[in-house]
Coordinates of C-alpha atoms and ligand atoms in Angstrom, one line a residue:
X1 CA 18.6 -1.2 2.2
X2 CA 15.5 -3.7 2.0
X3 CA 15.2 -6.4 -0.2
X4 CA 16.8 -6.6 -3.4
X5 CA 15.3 -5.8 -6.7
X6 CA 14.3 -8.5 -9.6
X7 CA 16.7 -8.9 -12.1
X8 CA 14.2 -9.1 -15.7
X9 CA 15.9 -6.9 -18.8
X10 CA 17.7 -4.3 -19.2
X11 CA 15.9 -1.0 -19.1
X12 CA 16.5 1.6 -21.8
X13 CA 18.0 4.9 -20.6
X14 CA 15.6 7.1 -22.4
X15 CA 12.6 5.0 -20.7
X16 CA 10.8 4.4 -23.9
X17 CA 8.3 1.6 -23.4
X18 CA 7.4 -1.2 -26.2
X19 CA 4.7 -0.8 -28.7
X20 CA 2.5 -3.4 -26.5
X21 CA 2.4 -0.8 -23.3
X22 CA 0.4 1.6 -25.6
X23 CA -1.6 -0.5 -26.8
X24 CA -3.0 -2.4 -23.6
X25 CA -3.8 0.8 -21.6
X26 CA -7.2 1.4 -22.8
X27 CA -10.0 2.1 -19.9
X28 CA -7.6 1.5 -17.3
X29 CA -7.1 4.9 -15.0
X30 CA -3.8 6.3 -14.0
X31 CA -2.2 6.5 -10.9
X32 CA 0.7 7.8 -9.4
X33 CA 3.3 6.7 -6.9
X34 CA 5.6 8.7 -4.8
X35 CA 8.0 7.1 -3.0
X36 CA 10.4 9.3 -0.4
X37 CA 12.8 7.0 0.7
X38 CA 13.8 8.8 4.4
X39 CA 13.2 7.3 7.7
X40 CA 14.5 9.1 11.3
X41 CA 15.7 5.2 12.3
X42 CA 14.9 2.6 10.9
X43 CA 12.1 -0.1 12.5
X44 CA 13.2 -3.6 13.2
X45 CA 11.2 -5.6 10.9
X46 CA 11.3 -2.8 7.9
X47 CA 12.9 -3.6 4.8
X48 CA 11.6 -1.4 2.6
X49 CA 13.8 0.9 0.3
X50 CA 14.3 3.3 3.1
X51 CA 17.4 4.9 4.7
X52 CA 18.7 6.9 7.7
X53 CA 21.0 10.2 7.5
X54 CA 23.5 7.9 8.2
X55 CA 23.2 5.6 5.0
X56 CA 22.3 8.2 2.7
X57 CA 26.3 8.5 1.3
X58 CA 26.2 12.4 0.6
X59 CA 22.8 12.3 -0.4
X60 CA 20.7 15.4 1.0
X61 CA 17.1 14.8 1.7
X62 CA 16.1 18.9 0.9
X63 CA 17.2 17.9 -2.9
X64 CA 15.0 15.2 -3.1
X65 CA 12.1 16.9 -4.4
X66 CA 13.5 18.3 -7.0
X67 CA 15.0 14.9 -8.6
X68 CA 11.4 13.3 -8.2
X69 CA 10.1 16.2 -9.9
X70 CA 12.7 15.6 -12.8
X71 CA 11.4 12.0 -13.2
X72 CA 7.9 13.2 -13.4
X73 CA 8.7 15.3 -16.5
X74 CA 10.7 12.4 -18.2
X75 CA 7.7 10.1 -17.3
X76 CA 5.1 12.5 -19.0
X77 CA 7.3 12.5 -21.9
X78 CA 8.2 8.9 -22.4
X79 CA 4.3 8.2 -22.1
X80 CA 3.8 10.5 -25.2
X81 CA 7.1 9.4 -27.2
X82 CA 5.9 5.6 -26.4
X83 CA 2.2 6.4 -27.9
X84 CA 0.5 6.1 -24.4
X85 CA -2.5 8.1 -24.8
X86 CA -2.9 10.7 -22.1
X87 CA -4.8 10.4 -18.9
X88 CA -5.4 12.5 -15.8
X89 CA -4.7 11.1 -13.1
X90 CA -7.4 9.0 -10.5
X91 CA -4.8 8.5 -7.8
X92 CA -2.0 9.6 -6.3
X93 CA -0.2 8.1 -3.1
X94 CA 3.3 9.4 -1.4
X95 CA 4.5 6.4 0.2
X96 CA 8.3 5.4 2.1
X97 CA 10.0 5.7 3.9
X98 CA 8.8 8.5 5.8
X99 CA 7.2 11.2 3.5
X100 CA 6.0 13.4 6.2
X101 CA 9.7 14.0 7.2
X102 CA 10.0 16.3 4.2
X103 CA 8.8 19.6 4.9
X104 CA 5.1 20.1 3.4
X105 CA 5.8 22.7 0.8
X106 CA 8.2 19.6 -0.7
X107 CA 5.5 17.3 -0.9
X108 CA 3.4 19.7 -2.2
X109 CA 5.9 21.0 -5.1
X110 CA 5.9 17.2 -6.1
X111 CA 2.0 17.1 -6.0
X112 CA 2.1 20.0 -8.1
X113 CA 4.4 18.6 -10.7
X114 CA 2.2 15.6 -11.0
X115 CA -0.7 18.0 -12.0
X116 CA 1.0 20.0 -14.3
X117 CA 2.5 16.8 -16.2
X118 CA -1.2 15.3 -16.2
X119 CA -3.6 17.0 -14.7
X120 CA -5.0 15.4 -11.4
X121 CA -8.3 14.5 -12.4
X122 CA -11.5 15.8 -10.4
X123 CA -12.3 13.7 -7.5
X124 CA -9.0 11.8 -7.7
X125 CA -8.0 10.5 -4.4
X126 CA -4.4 12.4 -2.8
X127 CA -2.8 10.1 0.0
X128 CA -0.2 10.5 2.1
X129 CA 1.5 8.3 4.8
X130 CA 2.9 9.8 7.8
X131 CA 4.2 8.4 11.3
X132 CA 2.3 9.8 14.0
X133 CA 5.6 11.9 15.6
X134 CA 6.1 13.1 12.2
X135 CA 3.4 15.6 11.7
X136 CA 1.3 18.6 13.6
X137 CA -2.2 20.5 12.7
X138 CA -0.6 22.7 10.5
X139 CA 1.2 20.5 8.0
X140 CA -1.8 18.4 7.7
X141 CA -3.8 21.0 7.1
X142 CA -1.3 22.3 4.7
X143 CA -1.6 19.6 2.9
X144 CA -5.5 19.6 2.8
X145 CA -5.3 22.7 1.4
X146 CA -3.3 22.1 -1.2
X147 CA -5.1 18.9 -2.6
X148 CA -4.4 15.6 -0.7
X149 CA -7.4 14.2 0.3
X150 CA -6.4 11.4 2.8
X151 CA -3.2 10.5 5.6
X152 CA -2.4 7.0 6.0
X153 CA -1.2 7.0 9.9
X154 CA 1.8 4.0 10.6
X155 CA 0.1 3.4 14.3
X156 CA 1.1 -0.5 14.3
X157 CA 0.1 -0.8 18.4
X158 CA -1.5 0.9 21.0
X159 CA 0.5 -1.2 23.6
X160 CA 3.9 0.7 24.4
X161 CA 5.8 -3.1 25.0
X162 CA 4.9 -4.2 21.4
X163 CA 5.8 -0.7 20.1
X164 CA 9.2 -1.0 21.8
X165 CA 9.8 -4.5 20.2
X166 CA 9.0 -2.9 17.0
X167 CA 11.3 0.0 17.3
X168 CA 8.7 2.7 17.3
X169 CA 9.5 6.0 18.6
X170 CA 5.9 7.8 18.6
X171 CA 4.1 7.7 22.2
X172 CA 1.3 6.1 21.2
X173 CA -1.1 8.8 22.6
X174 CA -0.4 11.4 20.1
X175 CA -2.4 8.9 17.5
X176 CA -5.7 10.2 18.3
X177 CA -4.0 13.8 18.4
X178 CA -3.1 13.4 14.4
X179 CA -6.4 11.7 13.7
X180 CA -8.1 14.8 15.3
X181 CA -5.9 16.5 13.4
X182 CA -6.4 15.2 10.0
X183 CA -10.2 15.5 10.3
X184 CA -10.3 19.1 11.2
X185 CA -8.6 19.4 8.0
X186 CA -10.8 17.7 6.3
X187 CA -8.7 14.8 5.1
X188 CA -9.6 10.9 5.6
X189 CA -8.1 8.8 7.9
X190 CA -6.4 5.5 8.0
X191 CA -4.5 4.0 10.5
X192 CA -2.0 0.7 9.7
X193 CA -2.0 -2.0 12.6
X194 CA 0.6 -4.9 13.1
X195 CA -0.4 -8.1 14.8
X196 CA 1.9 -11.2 15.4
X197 CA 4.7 -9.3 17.3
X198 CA 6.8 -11.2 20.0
X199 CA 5.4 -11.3 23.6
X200 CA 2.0 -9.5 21.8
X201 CA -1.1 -11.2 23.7
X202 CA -4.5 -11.5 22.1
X203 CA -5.2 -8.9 25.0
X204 CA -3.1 -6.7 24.1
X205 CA -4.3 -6.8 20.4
X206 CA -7.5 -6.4 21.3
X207 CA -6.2 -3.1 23.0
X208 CA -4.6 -1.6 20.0
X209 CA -8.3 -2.1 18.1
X210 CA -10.5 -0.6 20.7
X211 CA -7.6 2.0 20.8
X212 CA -7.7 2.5 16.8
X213 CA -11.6 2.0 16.6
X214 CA -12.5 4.6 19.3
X215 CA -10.8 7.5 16.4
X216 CA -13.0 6.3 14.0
X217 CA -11.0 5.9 11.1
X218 CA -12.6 6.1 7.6
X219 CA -10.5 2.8 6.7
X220 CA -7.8 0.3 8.4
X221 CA -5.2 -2.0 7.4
X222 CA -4.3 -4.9 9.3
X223 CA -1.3 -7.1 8.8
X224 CA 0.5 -9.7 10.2
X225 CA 4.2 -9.1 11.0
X226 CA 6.4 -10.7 8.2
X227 CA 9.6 -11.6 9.5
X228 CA 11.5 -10.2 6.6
X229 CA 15.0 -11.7 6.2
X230 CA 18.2 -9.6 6.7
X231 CA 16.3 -7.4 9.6
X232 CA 17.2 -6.8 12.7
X233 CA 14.1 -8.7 13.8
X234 CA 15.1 -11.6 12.1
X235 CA 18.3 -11.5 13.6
X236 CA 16.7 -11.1 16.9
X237 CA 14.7 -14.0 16.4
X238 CA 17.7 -16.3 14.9
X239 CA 19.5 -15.6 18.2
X240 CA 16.5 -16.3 20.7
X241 CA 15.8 -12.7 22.0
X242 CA 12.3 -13.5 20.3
X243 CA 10.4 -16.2 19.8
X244 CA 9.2 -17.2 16.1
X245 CA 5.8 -15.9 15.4
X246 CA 3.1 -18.4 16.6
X247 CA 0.4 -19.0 13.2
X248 CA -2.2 -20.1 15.8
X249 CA -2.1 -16.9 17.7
X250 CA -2.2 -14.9 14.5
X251 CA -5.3 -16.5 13.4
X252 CA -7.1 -15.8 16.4
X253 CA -5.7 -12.1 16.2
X254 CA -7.3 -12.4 12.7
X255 CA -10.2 -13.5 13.7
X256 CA -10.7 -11.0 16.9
X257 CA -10.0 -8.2 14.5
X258 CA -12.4 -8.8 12.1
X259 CA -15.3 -9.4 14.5
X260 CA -14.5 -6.3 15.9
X261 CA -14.5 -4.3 13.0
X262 CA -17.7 -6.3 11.6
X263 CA -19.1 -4.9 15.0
X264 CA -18.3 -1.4 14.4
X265 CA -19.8 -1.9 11.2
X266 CA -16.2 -2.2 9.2
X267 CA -16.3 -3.9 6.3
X268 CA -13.9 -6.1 4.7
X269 CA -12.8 -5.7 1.3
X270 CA -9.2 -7.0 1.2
X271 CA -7.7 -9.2 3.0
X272 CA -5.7 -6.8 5.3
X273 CA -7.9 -3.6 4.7
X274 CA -11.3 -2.5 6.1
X275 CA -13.1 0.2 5.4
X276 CA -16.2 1.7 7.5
X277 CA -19.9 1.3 5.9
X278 CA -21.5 4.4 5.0
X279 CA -24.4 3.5 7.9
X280 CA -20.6 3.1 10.5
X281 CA -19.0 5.8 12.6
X282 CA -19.6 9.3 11.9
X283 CA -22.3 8.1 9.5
X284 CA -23.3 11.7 7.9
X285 CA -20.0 13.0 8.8
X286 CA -17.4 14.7 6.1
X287 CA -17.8 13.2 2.6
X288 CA -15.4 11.6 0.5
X289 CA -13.8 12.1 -3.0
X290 CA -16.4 10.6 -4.8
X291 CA -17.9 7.3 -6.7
X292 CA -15.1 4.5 -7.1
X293 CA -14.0 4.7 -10.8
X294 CA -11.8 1.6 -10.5
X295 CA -14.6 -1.1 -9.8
X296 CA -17.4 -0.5 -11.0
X297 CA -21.0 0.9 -9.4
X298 CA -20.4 2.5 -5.7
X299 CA -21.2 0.5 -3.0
X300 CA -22.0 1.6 0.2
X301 CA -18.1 1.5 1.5
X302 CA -16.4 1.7 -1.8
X303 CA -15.8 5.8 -0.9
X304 CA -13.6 4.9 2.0
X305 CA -11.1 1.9 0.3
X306 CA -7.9 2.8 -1.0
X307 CA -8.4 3.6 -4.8
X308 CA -5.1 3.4 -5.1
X309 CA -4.4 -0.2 -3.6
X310 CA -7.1 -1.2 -5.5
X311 CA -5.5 -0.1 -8.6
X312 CA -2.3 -2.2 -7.7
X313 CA -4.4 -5.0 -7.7
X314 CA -6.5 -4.8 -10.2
X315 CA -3.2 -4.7 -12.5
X316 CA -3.9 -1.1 -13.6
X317 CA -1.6 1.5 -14.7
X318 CA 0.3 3.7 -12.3
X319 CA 4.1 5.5 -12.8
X320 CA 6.1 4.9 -9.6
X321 CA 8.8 8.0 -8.9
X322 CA 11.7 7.8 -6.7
X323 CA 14.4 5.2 -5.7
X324 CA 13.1 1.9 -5.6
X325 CA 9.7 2.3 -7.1
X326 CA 7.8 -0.3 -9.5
X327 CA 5.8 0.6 -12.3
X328 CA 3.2 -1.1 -14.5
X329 CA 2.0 0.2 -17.6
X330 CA 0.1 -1.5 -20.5
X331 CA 1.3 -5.2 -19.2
X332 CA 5.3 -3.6 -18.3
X333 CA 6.6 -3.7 -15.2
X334 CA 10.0 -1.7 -14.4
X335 CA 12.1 -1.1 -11.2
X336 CA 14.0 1.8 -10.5
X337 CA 17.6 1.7 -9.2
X338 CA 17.4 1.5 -5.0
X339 CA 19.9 3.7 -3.6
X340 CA 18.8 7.5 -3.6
X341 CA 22.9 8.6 -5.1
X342 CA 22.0 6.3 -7.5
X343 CA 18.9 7.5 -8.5
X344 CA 20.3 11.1 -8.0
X345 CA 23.3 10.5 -10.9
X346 CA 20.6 9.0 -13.3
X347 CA 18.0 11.9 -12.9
X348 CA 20.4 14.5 -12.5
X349 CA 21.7 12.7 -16.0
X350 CA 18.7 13.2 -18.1
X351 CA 18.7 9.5 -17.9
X352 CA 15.8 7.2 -17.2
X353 CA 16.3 5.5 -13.8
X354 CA 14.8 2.2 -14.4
X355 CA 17.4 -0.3 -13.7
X356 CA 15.2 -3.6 -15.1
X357 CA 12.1 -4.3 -16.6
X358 CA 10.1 -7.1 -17.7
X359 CA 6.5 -7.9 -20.1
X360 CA 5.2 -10.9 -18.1
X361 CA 3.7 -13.5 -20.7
X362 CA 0.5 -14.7 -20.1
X363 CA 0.7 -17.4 -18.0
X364 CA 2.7 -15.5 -15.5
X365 CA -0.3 -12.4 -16.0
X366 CA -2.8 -15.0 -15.5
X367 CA -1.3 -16.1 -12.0
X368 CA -0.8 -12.8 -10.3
X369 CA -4.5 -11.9 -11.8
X370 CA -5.9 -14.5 -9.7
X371 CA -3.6 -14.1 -6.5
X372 CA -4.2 -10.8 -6.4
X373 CA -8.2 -10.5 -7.1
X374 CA -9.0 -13.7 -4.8
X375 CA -8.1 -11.5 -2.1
X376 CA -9.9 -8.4 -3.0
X377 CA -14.0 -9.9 -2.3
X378 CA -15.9 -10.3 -5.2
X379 CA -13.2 -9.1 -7.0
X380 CA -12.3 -12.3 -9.2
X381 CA -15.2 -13.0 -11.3
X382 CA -15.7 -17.2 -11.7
X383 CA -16.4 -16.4 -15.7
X384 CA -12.9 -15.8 -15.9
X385 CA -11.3 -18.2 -14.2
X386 CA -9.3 -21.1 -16.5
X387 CA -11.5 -24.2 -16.8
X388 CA -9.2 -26.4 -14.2
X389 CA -9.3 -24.0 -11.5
X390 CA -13.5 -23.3 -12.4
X391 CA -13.7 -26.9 -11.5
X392 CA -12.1 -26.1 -7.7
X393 CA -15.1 -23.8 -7.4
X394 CA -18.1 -26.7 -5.6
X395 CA -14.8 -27.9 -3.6
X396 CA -13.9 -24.7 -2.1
X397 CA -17.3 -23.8 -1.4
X398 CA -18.0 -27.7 0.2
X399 CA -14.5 -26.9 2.5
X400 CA -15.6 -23.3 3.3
X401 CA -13.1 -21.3 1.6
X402 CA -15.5 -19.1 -0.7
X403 CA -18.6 -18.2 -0.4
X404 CA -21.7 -20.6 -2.0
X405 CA -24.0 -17.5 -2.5
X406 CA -21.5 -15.3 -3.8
X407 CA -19.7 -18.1 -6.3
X408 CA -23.5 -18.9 -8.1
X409 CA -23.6 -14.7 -8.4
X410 CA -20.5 -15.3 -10.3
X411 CA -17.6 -14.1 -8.0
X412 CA -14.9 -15.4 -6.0
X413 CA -15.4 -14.1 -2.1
X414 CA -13.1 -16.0 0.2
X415 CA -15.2 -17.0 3.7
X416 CA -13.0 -16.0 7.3
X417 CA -11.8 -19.5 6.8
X418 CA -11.4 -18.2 3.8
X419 CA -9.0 -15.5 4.7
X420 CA -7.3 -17.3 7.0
X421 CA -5.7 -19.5 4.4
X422 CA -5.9 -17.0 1.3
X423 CA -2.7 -18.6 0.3
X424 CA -3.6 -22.2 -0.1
X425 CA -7.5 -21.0 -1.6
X426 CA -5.1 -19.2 -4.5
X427 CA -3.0 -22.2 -4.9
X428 CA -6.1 -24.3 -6.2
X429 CA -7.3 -21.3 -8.4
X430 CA -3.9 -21.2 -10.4
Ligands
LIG527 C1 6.0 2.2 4.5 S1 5.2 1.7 5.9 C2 4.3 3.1 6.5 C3 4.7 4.5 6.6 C4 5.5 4.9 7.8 N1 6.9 4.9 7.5 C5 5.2 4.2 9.0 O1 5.9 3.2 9.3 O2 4.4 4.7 9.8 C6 3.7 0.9 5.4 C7 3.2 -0.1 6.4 O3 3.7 -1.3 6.1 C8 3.5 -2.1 7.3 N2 4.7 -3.0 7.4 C9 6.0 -2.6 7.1 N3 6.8 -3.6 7.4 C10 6.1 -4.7 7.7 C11 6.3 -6.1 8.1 N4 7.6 -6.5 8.1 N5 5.3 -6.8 8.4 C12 4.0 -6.4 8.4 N6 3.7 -5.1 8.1 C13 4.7 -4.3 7.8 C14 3.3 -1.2 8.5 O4 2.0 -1.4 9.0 C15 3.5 0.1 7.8 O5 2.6 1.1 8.4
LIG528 S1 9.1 4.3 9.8 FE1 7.9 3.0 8.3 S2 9.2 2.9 6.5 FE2 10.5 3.7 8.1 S3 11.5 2.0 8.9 FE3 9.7 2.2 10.2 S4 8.1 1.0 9.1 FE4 9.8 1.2 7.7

């Protein structure tokens, strides 16, 4: 299910990585990511590596935690064999699929495996996503209890209409049930919003951000809806049930959404992703994990981002377990195969499950460096820009793309304009 996977070269079935991985790791922290590839159905614009009971071919979800647990003692060990020298880990983030349709004690057996492979290290920030039907008081709090330190909720609307279109079974008011939830146990909150789905208005957009801003999440993602070929949405779309996304409309739900959140003193720092100010919401209110080690000196919302997106972007290192999953180490990216019988025979093997991999050269590096950091703000710094694209920096700032004051301070910090046409601002820096 979902798109398919690169092709790059043959992976090795005992996982060991080239002499370059261990050598290009230095500084960078570790992070971990668990993917559980389970939904109950599957939404219409979803293609990611996710499948029903129905497509799972003999595949039972109660031994899934075990085979992720498997790959998380052949990763520690293909680390050491492959001279990778040994880290705790910063972050750790269960993603799907569904992960809260395991039962917690299975999510936390595959937590624990992670620490006793590495060690989580102290402060290290322990995320989950979960739908909202998919969880109650006492499996978050479970969870709390046993380590995780933030719940990522998949809210996508407030509006029941642009929930149905999206195939979403959760009644949209037991949202701010889980959020109440989550707090109580002490974990921070993010919610995930979709704008840009058929028959959406700008009014009813504006509904599912009062909606999401009155439970005063800790952070929020944004993101438009991408028609993703091969979905049922697409399909919908080919045949005229839907009309194709409108870019106009999407730009002014971009723009509504980030003068809201600017209002409720939200601050940008990706270009989908808020998180509140330390003076926002519930200023005062339950601390979090600690200073940011991935960029640099603590800023005033830095506690509430996503340490571990940031690490994706950034280019750091993280081990991605489960079907599906990408991992980057030392400059090495690998995939692992998609189906979960697949992944099953391999793991159940003694085998590595990687099915490609590939050691980008430095062109290649140097493009995704810039596409991903021009979107996180000041998180491309102009010194390091190739002269060329240096040269774009007086015309993007005279066409309102990046900001003047930021640029002379030496970084790269796309405007809303800015934002708004990330793509084309990344095309002139590469
Ligand atoms: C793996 S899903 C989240 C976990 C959980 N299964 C859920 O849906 O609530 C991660 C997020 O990606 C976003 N997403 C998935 N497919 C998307 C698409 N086609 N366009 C835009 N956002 C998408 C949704 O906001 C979703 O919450
Ligand atoms: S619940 Fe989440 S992962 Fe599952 S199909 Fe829906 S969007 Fe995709």
């Amino acid at each position: 299910m979902g798109s398919a996977l690169p092709l790059g070269d043959p992976a090795p079935l005992d996982g060991l990585l080239p002499p370059s991985a261990a050598e290009r790791t230095h500084g960078h922290p570790f992070g971990v990511y668990l993917h559980v590839p389970f939904c109950r159905v599957r939404c219409g614009y979803c293609d990611f590596n996710t499948y029903t009971s129905s497509e799972l071919r003999g595949v039972k979800q109660v031994d899934y935690a075990g085979q992720a647990v498997i790959e998380v003692g052949l990763a520690a060990d293909v680390l050491e064999r492959s001279g990778v020298p040994h880290r705790p880990v910063s972050t750790v983030f269960f993603g799907g699929g569904t992960p809260t349709l395991l039962p917690s004690s299975q999510l936390i057996q595959m937590l624990r495996a992670v620490d006793d492979a590495w060690g989580i290290a102290p402060g290290a920030e322990v995320t989950t996503e979960a739908n909202p039907d998919s969880v109650d008081a006492q499996y978050l709090a479970d969870l709390a209890a046993a380590g995780f330190t933030r719940v990522s909720f998949g809210m996508q609307s407030a509006v029941p209409h642009v929930l149905q279109t999206l195939d979403r079974t959760h009644d949209p008011e037991r949202v701010p049930e889980v959020v109440r939830f989550a707090r109580d146990a002490g974990l921070q909150v993010s919610v995930d919003l979709i704008y840009g789905t058929p028959g959406e208005s700008l009014g009813d957009w504006e509904r599912s951000l009062d909606s999401a801003l009155a439970m005063e999440p800790d952070h929020l993602s944004a993101y438009a809806l991408i028609v993703e070929q091969g979905t049922k949405l697409a399909r919908q779309i080919r045949s005229g049930v839907y009309p194709e996304p409108d870019d106009d409309l999407e730009a002014d739900m971009y723009e509504l959404a980030d003068a809201r959140l600017s209002a409720a003193r939200y601050e940008w720092y990706e270009v989908s992703n808020w998180a509140r100010a330390a003076s926002g919401p519930r200023a005062g209110g339950a601390a979090a994990s600690g200073a940011d080690a991935l960029t640099g000196p603590a800023t005033p919302t830095s506690e509430f981002r996503s340490r571990h997106n940031l690490a994706y972007w950034q280019g750091h290192d993280w081990w991605g377990i489960g079907p599906g999953a990408h991992s980057h180490i030392g400059g090495t990216r690998w995939w692992n195969v998609k189906h979960p019988a697949a992944y099953a025979d391999r793991v159940l093997a003694g085998h590595s499950p990687a099915a490609g991999r590939e050691t980008p050269d430095n062109e290649s590096r140097e493009i995704e460096r810039v596409l991903l950091l021009a979107r996180i703000r000041q998180g491309l710094p102009v010194a390091t820009l190739a002269p060329d694209a240096r040269q774009q920096v007086a015309s993007l700032i005279a066409d309102g793309l990046i900001n003047g004051r930021a640029a002379i301070a030496g970084s790269i910090e796309l405007t809303l304009r800015g934002r708004l046409l990330a793509d084309a601002v990344v095309r002139r820096l590469t």
